GROMACS .gro file of C-alpha atoms in nm:
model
  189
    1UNK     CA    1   9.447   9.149  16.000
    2UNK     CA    2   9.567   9.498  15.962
    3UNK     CA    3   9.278   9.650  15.760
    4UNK     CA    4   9.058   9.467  15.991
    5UNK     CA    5   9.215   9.644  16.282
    6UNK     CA    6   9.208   9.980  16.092
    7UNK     CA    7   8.835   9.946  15.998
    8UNK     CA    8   8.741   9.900  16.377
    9UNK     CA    9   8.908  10.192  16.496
   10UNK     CA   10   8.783  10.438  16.195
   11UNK     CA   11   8.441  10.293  16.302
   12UNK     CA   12   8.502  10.340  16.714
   13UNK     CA   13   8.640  10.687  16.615
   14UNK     CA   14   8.343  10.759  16.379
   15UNK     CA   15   8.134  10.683  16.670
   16UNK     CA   16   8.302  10.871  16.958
   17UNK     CA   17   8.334  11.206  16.716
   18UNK     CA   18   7.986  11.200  16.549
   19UNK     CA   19   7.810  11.501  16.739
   20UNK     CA   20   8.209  11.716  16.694
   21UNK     CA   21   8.151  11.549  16.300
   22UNK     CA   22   7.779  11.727  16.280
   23UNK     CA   23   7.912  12.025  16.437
   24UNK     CA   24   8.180  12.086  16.189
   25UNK     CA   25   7.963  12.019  15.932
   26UNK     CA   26   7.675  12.246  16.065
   27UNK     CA   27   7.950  12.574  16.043
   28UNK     CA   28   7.985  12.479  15.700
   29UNK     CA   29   7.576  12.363  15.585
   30UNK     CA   30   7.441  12.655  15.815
   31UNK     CA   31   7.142  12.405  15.815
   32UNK     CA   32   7.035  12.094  16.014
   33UNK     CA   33   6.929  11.895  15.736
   34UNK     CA   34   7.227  11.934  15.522
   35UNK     CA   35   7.461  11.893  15.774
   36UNK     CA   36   7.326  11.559  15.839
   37UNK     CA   37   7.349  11.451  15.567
   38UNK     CA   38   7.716  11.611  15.518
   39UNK     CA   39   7.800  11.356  15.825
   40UNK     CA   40   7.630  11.061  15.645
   41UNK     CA   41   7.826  11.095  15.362
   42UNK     CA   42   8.102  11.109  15.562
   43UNK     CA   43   8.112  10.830  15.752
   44UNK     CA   44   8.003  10.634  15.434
   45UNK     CA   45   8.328  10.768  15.286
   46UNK     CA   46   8.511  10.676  15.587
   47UNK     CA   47   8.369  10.326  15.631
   48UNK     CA   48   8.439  10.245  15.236
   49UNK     CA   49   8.806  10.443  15.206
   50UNK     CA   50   8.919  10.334  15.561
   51UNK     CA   51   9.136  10.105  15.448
   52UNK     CA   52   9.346  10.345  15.261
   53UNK     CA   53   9.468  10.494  15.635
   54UNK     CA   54   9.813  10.411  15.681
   55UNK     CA   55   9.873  10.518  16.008
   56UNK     CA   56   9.608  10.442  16.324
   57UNK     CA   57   9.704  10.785  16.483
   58UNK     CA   58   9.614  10.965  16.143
   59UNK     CA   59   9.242  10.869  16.193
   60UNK     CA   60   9.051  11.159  16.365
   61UNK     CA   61   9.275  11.392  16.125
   62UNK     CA   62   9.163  11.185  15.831
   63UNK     CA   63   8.809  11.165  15.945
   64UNK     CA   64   8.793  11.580  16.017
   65UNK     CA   65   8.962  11.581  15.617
   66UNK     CA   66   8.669  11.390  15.506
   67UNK     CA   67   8.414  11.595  15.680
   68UNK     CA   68   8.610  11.945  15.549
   69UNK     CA   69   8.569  11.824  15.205
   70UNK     CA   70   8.247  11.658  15.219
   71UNK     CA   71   8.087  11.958  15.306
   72UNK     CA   72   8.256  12.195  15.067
   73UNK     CA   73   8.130  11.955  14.798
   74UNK     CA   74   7.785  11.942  14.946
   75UNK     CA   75   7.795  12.346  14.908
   76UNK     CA   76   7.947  12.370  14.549
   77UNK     CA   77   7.767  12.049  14.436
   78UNK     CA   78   7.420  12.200  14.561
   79UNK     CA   79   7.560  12.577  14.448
   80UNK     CA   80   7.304  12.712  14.703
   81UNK     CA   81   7.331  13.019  14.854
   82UNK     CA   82   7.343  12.932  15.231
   83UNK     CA   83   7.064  13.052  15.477
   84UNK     CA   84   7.155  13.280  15.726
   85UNK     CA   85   6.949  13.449  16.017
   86UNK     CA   86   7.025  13.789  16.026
   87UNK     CA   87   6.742  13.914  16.266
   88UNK     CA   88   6.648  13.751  16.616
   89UNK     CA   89   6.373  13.881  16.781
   90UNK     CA   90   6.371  13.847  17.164
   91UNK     CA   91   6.052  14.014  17.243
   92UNK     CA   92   5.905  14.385  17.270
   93UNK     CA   93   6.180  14.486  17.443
   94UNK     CA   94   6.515  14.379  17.245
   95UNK     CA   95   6.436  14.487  16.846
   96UNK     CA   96   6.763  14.503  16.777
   97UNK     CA   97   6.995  14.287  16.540
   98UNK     CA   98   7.237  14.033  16.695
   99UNK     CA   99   7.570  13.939  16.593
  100UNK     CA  100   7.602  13.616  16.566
  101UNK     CA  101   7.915  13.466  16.596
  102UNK     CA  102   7.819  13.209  16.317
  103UNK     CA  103   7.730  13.516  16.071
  104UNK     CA  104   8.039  13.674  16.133
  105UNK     CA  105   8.242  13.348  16.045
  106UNK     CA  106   8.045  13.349  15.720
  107UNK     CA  107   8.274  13.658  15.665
  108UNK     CA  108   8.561  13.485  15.664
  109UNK     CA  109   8.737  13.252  15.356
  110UNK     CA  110   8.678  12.878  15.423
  111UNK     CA  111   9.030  12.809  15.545
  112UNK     CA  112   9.014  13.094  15.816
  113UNK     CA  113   8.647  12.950  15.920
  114UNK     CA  114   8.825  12.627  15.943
  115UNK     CA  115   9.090  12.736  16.148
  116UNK     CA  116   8.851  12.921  16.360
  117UNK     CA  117   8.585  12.628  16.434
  118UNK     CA  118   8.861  12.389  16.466
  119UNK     CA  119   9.061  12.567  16.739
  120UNK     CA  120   8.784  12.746  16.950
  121UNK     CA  121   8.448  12.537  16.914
  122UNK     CA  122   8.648  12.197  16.857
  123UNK     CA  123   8.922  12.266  17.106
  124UNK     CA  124   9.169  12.138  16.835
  125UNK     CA  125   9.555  12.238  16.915
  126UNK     CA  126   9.746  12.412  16.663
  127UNK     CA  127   9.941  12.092  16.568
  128UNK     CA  128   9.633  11.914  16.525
  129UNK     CA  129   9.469  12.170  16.310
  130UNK     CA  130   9.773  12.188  16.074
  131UNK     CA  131   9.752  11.823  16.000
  132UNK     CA  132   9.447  11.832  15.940
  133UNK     CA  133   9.477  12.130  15.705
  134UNK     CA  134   9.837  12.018  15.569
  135UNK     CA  135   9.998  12.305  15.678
  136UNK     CA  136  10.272  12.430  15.868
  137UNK     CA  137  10.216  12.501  16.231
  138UNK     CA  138  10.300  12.897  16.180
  139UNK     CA  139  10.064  12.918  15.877
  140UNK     CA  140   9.780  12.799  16.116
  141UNK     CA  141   9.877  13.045  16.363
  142UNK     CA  142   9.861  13.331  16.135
  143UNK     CA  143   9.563  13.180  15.969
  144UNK     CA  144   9.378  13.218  16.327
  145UNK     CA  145   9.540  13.523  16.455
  146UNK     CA  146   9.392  13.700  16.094
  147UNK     CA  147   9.101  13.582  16.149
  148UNK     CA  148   9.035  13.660  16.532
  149UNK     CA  149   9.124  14.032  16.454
  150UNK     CA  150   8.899  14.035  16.153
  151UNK     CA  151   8.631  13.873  16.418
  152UNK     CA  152   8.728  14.144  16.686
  153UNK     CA  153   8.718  14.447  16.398
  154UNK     CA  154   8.324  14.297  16.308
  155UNK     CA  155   8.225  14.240  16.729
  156UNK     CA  156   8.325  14.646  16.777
  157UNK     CA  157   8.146  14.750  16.481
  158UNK     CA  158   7.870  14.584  16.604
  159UNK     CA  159   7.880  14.709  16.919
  160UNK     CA  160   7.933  15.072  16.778
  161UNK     CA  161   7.663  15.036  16.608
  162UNK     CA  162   7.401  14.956  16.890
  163UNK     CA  163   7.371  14.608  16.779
  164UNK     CA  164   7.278  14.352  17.088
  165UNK     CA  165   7.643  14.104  17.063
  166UNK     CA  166   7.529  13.720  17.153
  167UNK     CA  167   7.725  13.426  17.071
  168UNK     CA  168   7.556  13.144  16.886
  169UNK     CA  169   7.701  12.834  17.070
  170UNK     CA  170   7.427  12.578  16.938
  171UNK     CA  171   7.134  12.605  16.695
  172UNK     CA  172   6.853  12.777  16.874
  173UNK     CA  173   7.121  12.820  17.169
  174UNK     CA  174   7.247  13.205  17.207
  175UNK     CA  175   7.450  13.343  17.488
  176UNK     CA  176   7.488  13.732  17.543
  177UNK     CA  177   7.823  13.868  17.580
  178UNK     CA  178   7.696  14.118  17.801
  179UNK     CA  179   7.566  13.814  18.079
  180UNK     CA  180   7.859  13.626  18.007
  181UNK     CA  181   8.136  13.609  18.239
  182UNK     CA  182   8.527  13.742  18.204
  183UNK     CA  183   8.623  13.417  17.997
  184UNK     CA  184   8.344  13.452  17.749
  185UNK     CA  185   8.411  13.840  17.677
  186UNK     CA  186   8.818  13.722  17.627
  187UNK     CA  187   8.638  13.521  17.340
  188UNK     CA  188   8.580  13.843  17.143
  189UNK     CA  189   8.814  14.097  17.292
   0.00000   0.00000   0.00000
């Protein structure tokens, strides 16, 4: 009866986390098509192996595991160099490269992206993030403060340099830094 219980809530969570599952998987495939099927796999994985889940609160931090790795396997299995869009043209008037926030976490090593997506575009706490990682608490937080000054070090280059700073918050969806609001600048400040 246990396993049965189990296999309803991996399959309630599955369902309640799929678009946070695709977005995950999206910072990782850089590509809608890939990151689809990242997600399928995943919730294959977790449908067949979600009896092996010992605890029901472990769930969402066993799903987000599943997802992590899935994806890294889809990008070493496929050894494909991922896409990125470098140049976004605006019109006549705006010729000039953005930084995109998703370029810039390309720059950083898988664990620090992790970190990164988990915490800001996941709204994961730093407890939640180090399960999920198996990690300490104060590893995580000097995984993410690394990484937001090697973000902040890339957002003033690019800003020294001229460069147009927008923040990719969606595929296709952009916001500019400069028509943002206090909050959003904190974001890369």
């Amino acid at each position: 009866m246990r396993t049965d219980n189990i296999q309803k809530k991996v399959e309630e969570t599955v369902l309640s986390s799929y678009e946070a599952m695709y977005r995950l998987a999206y910072t990782y495939a850089r590509n809608e098509a890939d990151a689809l099927d990242i997600v399928q796999e995943s919730v294959y994985k977790a449908i067949k192996h979600a009896s092996s889940v010992k605890e029901e609160t472990y769930i969402k931090t066993w799903l987000w595991r599943i997802v992590m790795n899935t994806a890294l396997d889809f990008i070493r299995k496929n050894n494909k160099e991922i896409a990125t869009d470098t140049f976004y043209e605006g019109g006549q008037e705006d010729s000039y490269p953005d930084f995109d926030t998703l370029n810039a976490l390309n720059t950083l090593t898988e664990k620090e992206k992790t970190v990164v997506v988990l915490r800001f575009f996941e709204e994961q706490k730093l407890h939640e993030i180090a399960e999920i990682l198996d990690e300490n608490t104060n590893t995580v937080k000097t995984i993410l403060y690394r990484s937001l000054k090697k973000l902040k070090l890339m957002v003033e280059s690019a800003k020294g340099a001229n460069i147009k700073v927008r923040k990719k918050v969606f595929p296709g969806v952009f916001v500019s830094i400069d028509s943002c609001d206090t909050s959003c600048k904190d974001t890369f400040s």
